[in-house]
PDB file of C-alpha atoms in Angstrom:
ATOM      1  CA  GLN A   1      26.069 108.195 -21.023  1.00 71.00           C
ATOM      2  CA  GLU A   2      26.967 105.351 -18.673  1.00 76.00           C
ATOM      3  CA  HIS A   3      25.316 105.019 -15.516  1.00 84.00           C
ATOM      4  CA  LEU A   4      23.349 102.664 -13.084  1.00 92.00           C
ATOM      5  CA  VAL A   5      19.668 102.739 -12.108  1.00 95.00           C
ATOM      6  CA  GLU A   6      18.723 101.546  -8.685  1.00 97.00           C
ATOM      7  CA  SER A   7      15.106 100.357  -7.771  1.00 97.00           C
ATOM      8  CA  GLY A   8      13.245  98.392  -5.068  1.00 98.00           C
ATOM      9  CA  GLY A   9      13.292 100.847  -2.000  1.00 98.00           C
ATOM     10  CA  GLY A  10      10.677 101.827   0.292  1.00 98.00           C
ATOM     11  CA  LEU A  11       9.295 101.771   3.700  1.00 98.00           C
ATOM     12  CA  VAL A  12       9.624  98.781   5.779  1.00 98.00           C
ATOM     13  CA  GLN A  13       9.188  98.099   9.692  1.00 98.00           C
ATOM     14  CA  PRO A  14      12.220  97.010  11.602  1.00 98.00           C
ATOM     15  CA  GLY A  15      12.843  93.355  11.123  1.00 98.00           C
ATOM     16  CA  GLY A  16      11.580  93.337   7.766  1.00 98.00           C
ATOM     17  CA  SER A  17      13.319  92.612   4.428  1.00 98.00           C
ATOM     18  CA  LEU A  18      13.727  94.483   1.050  1.00 98.00           C
ATOM     19  CA  ARG A  19      15.498  93.443  -2.252  1.00 98.00           C
ATOM     20  CA  LEU A  20      17.176  96.175  -4.352  1.00 98.00           C
ATOM     21  CA  SER A  21      18.145  95.894  -7.936  1.00 98.00           C
ATOM     22  CA  CYS A  22      20.962  97.618 -10.028  1.00 97.00           C
ATOM     23  CA  ALA A  23      20.556  97.744 -13.846  1.00 95.00           C
ATOM     24  CA  ALA A  24      22.817  99.125 -16.369  1.00 89.00           C
ATOM     25  CA  SER A  25      22.309 101.925 -18.954  1.00 82.00           C
ATOM     26  CA  GLY A  26      24.864 102.360 -21.732  1.00 81.00           C
ATOM     27  CA  PHE A  27      27.214  99.687 -20.967  1.00 83.00           C
ATOM     28  CA  ILE A  28      27.547  95.909 -20.174  1.00 89.00           C
ATOM     29  CA  LEU A  29      27.163  95.279 -16.688  1.00 89.00           C
ATOM     30  CA  GLY A  30      29.200  92.116 -16.462  1.00 91.00           C
ATOM     31  CA  TYR A  31      32.450  94.013 -17.537  1.00 91.00           C
ATOM     32  CA  TYR A  32      32.357  95.997 -14.008  1.00 93.00           C
ATOM     33  CA  ARG A  33      32.837  94.937 -10.338  1.00 95.00           C
ATOM     34  CA  ILE A  34      29.613  96.351  -8.548  1.00 96.00           C
ATOM     35  CA  GLY A  35      29.296  97.951  -5.229  1.00 97.00           C
ATOM     36  CA  TRP A  36      26.343  98.994  -3.174  1.00 98.00           C
ATOM     37  CA  PHE A  37      27.052 102.320  -0.920  1.00 98.00           C
ATOM     38  CA  ARG A  38      24.550 104.230   1.146  1.00 98.00           C
ATOM     39  CA  GLN A  39      24.388 107.686   2.315  1.00 97.00           C
ATOM     40  CA  ALA A  40      22.303 108.819   5.471  1.00 97.00           C
ATOM     41  CA  PRO A  41      21.507 112.833   6.147  1.00 93.00           C
ATOM     42  CA  GLY A  42      24.569 114.358   7.586  1.00 95.00           C
ATOM     43  CA  LYS A  43      26.883 111.318   7.066  1.00 96.00           C
ATOM     44  CA  GLU A  44      29.725 110.375   4.356  1.00 96.00           C
ATOM     45  CA  ARG A  45      28.794 107.861   1.746  1.00 95.00           C
ATOM     46  CA  GLU A  46      29.938 104.224   3.107  1.00 96.00           C
ATOM     47  CA  GLU A  47      30.258 100.962   1.465  1.00 97.00           C
ATOM     48  CA  VAL A  48      27.706  98.329   2.029  1.00 98.00           C
ATOM     49  CA  ALA A  49      28.567  95.511  -0.302  1.00 98.00           C
ATOM     50  CA  CYS A  50      30.759  94.524  -3.370  1.00 97.00           C
ATOM     51  CA  ILE A  51      30.830  91.777  -5.707  1.00 96.00           C
ATOM     52  CA  SER A  52      33.358  90.861  -8.487  1.00 95.00           C
ATOM     53  CA  ILE A  53      32.833  90.261 -12.109  1.00 92.00           C
ATOM     54  CA  ASN A  54      32.356  86.350 -11.990  1.00 90.00           C
ATOM     55  CA  SER A  55      30.864  86.434  -8.209  1.00 90.00           C
ATOM     56  CA  GLY A  56      33.973  84.934  -7.009  1.00 90.00           C
ATOM     57  CA  PHE A  57      34.444  87.714  -4.435  1.00 93.00           C
ATOM     58  CA  THR A  58      32.023  89.587  -2.080  1.00 96.00           C
ATOM     59  CA  TYR A  59      32.691  92.013   0.511  1.00 96.00           C
ATOM     60  CA  TYR A  60      30.169  93.292   3.209  1.00 97.00           C
ATOM     61  CA  GLY A  61      30.417  96.138   5.637  1.00 96.00           C
ATOM     62  CA  ASP A  62      30.692  95.389   9.256  1.00 96.00           C
ATOM     63  CA  SER A  63      27.369  97.012   9.967  1.00 95.00           C
ATOM     64  CA  VAL A  64      25.581  94.843   7.418  1.00 96.00           C
ATOM     65  CA  ASN A  65      27.557  91.596   7.635  1.00 93.00           C
ATOM     66  CA  GLY A  66      25.068  88.649   8.060  1.00 96.00           C
ATOM     67  CA  ARG A  67      22.075  90.556   7.151  1.00 98.00           C
ATOM     68  CA  PHE A  68      22.689  91.580   3.609  1.00 98.00           C
ATOM     69  CA  THR A  69      23.392  89.290   0.591  1.00 98.00           C
ATOM     70  CA  ILE A  70      24.919  90.685  -2.597  1.00 98.00           C
ATOM     71  CA  SER A  71      24.403  88.789  -5.832  1.00 97.00           C
ATOM     72  CA  ARG A  72      24.393  89.122  -9.671  1.00 95.00           C
ATOM     73  CA  ASP A  73      23.223  87.951 -12.936  1.00 92.00           C
ATOM     74  CA  ASN A  74      25.066  89.041 -15.968  1.00 88.00           C
ATOM     75  CA  VAL A  75      22.812  87.533 -18.459  1.00 89.00           C
ATOM     76  CA  LYS A  76      20.110  89.862 -16.916  1.00 90.00           C
ATOM     77  CA  ASN A  77      22.493  92.695 -16.427  1.00 90.00           C
ATOM     78  CA  THR A  78      21.212  93.005 -12.834  1.00 94.00           C
ATOM     79  CA  VAL A  79      22.830  93.264  -9.540  1.00 96.00           C
ATOM     80  CA  TYR A  80      20.908  92.553  -6.375  1.00 98.00           C
ATOM     81  CA  LEU A  81      20.992  93.370  -2.600  1.00 98.00           C
ATOM     82  CA  GLN A  82      18.811  91.281  -0.406  1.00 98.00           C
ATOM     83  CA  MET A  83      18.216  93.071   2.811  1.00 98.00           C
ATOM     84  CA  ASN A  84      17.055  90.968   5.888  1.00 98.00           C
ATOM     85  CA  ASN A  85      16.533  92.152   9.491  1.00 98.00           C
ATOM     86  CA  LEU A  86      16.536  95.611   8.663  1.00 98.00           C
ATOM     87  CA  LYS A  87      17.121  98.131  11.465  1.00 98.00           C
ATOM     88  CA  PRO A  88      16.481 101.852  11.764  1.00 98.00           C
ATOM     89  CA  GLU A  89      20.162 102.479  11.428  1.00 97.00           C
ATOM     90  CA  ASP A  90      19.937 101.194   7.649  1.00 98.00           C
ATOM     91  CA  THR A  91      17.792 104.161   6.726  1.00 98.00           C
ATOM     92  CA  ALA A  92      19.622 105.939   3.849  1.00 98.00           C
ATOM     93  CA  VAL A  93      19.678 106.565   0.021  1.00 98.00           C
ATOM     94  CA  TYR A  94      21.340 103.600  -1.326  1.00 98.00           C
ATOM     95  CA  TYR A  95      23.317 103.697  -4.644  1.00 97.00           C
ATOM     96  CA  CYS A  96      25.331 101.375  -6.718  1.00 96.00           C
ATOM     97  CA  GLY A  97      28.241 102.207  -8.921  1.00 95.00           C
ATOM     98  CA  GLY A  98      30.841 100.317 -10.980  1.00 94.00           C
ATOM     99  CA  THR A  99      34.674 100.020 -11.161  1.00 95.00           C
ATOM    100  CA  TYR A 100      37.598  98.286 -13.069  1.00 92.00           C
ATOM    101  CA  VAL A 101      39.686  98.289  -9.982  1.00 92.00           C
ATOM    102  CA  VAL A 102      40.337  94.714  -9.388  1.00 86.00           C
ATOM    103  CA  ASP A 103      40.189  94.487  -5.598  1.00 83.00           C
ATOM    104  CA  SER A 104      38.457  97.426  -4.255  1.00 91.00           C
ATOM    105  CA  CYS A 105      35.255  98.369  -2.308  1.00 95.00           C
ATOM    106  CA  LYS A 106      36.274 101.937  -1.773  1.00 95.00           C
ATOM    107  CA  VAL A 107      33.954 104.690  -2.541  1.00 95.00           C
ATOM    108  CA  GLY A 108      36.473 107.032  -4.659  1.00 96.00           C
ATOM    109  CA  ASP A 109      37.158 104.022  -7.000  1.00 96.00           C
ATOM    110  CA  PHE A 110      33.750 103.739  -8.281  1.00 95.00           C
ATOM    111  CA  HIS A 111      31.864 105.419 -11.035  1.00 92.00           C
ATOM    112  CA  SER A 112      28.694 105.488 -13.059  1.00 89.00           C
ATOM    113  CA  TRP A 113      26.759 106.100 -10.036  1.00 90.00           C
ATOM    114  CA  GLY A 114      23.049 105.757 -10.237  1.00 90.00           C
ATOM    115  CA  PRO A 115      20.601 108.234  -8.660  1.00 94.00           C
ATOM    116  CA  GLY A 116      19.736 106.079  -5.706  1.00 97.00           C
ATOM    117  CA  THR A 117      16.956 104.673  -4.090  1.00 98.00           C
ATOM    118  CA  GLN A 118      15.618 105.409  -0.677  1.00 98.00           C
ATOM    119  CA  VAL A 119      15.220 102.981   2.050  1.00 98.00           C
ATOM    120  CA  SER A 120      13.303 103.747   5.304  1.00 98.00           C
ATOM    121  CA  VAL A 121      13.006 101.776   8.332  1.00 98.00           C
ATOM    122  CA  SER A 122      10.556 102.780  11.001  1.00 97.00           C
ATOM    123  CA  SER A 123       7.616 101.389  12.877  1.00 93.00           C
TER     124      SER A 123
END
């Protein structure tokens, strides 16, 4: 079964930082564009950041631009999301997924979702 596994979530105070990791199971991570998405209670799943196969393209949602950084290491089969200056509004379950669609950071184009990792920002 092809899927991804997220890790690195936890509880952090406002202004703090976390680094999330996304690792492949059952396929080669370097063959896919990878995206990070999040879903808060009662809200739709929204795009956070996406990265192309060779890291030449990155995309950030407006609410996280300037605070989050996506990167990948295809040799290690891992994609990262560095999250700085976290806000309570960032509280959500964070998921990663993969796609073959060349120019996309749309939720509906991604598949092989992981189970998610919880990020909670609170004092």
